[in-house]
Amino acid sequence: MSAGATIGRVRNATYQFYRWRYESAFLVNLGLAGLFACLTGFGALIKIYLPWTPVPITGQVFFVLASAVVLGKHYGGLSQILYAFVGILGVPWFAGSNTSPEPIFAGLPGLYRGIGGFAILTGATFGYILGFIAAAFLIGWALDARVRYRRPAYLALLLVAGIGLVYLLGAIWFYAWWTTGFGVIASRGGLPLDSLLVKTVIPFVPLDLVKAAIVLGIGTVILPNRPFARERDAATGA
């Protein structure tokens, strides 16, 4: 079988999947969202804590981006809502901690137990979880709205924008946590912008861009280059 024929088969199979996803009942899509919620939770357990911030390097961003690419505008975001909701109820699959920003977890890289429960709401990292929800909705909405946004250049921009949104909400929440303590810990006082970025953004950029590149490669292969729903540019694909 030629390479062209193989690519054609893959394209047709992925198109059928997206068409099936679009036409499937709510419970089917809810199950898919639950699957990606679990994958995001698994990604939280693959983590490396850094000595200068309670925000760890994790595998979550990969699954957040993938959920948007695979599940689209409604259920990509819903998967991250489920991840947050179930974790708040007590499932220990959050990566962050409700500790002070000293390097309490330094020296514990790799797989480690997660945390769960309402404590995450007053912790340093909940802003990133809000960012996961927002990013998945944004990327998924764009990919379902227009065929052209599935092209590699547009998809790359969407993925980077999604990561940026995660960083933005994560940094805002972290700053509030640092300066107020949310009534749980004492305020640490002011936090200059450069220090904030070092604690919340800069260490995570290289690996997150690698994750985005992998999702870009996957998305380029599996995203349909023709309409499967009610895309706004369905008539032209342009």
CSV table of N, CA and C in Angstrom, one decimal, residues 101 175-182 185-191:
chain,number,residue,atom,x,y,z
A,101,PRO,N,5.6,28.9,49.9
A,101,PRO,CA,6.4,28.8,48.7
A,101,PRO,C,7.9,28.4,48.9
A,175,TYR,N,-0.2,35.4,42.3
A,175,TYR,CA,0.1,36.7,42.9
A,175,TYR,C,-0.9,37.0,44.0
A,176,ALA,N,-2.1,36.7,43.8
A,176,ALA,CA,-3.1,36.9,44.9
A,176,ALA,C,-2.8,36.0,46.1
A,177,TRP,N,-2.5,34.8,45.8
A,177,TRP,CA,-2.1,33.9,46.9
A,177,TRP,C,-0.9,34.4,47.7
A,178,TRP,N,0.1,34.8,46.9
A,178,TRP,CA,1.4,35.2,47.6
A,178,TRP,C,1.1,36.5,48.4
A,179,THR,N,0.3,37.4,47.9
A,179,THR,CA,0.2,38.7,48.6
A,179,THR,C,-0.9,38.7,49.7
A,180,THR,N,-1.8,37.8,49.6
A,180,THR,CA,-2.9,37.7,50.6
A,180,THR,C,-2.9,36.5,51.5
A,181,GLY,N,-2.4,35.4,50.9
A,181,GLY,CA,-2.5,34.1,51.6
A,181,GLY,C,-3.9,33.5,51.6
A,182,PHE,N,-4.9,34.2,51.1
A,182,PHE,CA,-6.3,33.7,51.1
A,182,PHE,C,-6.8,33.3,52.5
A,185,ILE,N,-2.6,31.2,54.9
A,185,ILE,CA,-1.2,31.5,55.3
A,185,ILE,C,-1.0,33.0,55.4
A,186,ALA,N,0.1,33.4,56.0
A,186,ALA,CA,0.4,34.8,56.1
A,186,ALA,C,0.8,35.3,54.7
A,187,SER,N,0.5,36.6,54.5
A,187,SER,CA,0.9,37.3,53.3
A,187,SER,C,2.4,37.3,53.2
A,188,ARG,N,2.9,37.2,52.0
A,188,ARG,CA,4.4,37.3,51.8
A,188,ARG,C,4.8,38.7,51.4
A,189,GLY,N,3.9,39.6,51.3
A,189,GLY,CA,4.2,40.9,50.9
A,189,GLY,C,4.1,41.1,49.4
A,190,GLY,N,4.8,42.1,48.9
A,190,GLY,CA,4.7,42.3,47.4
A,190,GLY,C,5.6,41.3,46.7
A,191,LEU,N,5.3,41.2,45.4
A,191,LEU,CA,6.0,40.3,44.5
A,191,LEU,C,6.3,41.0,43.2
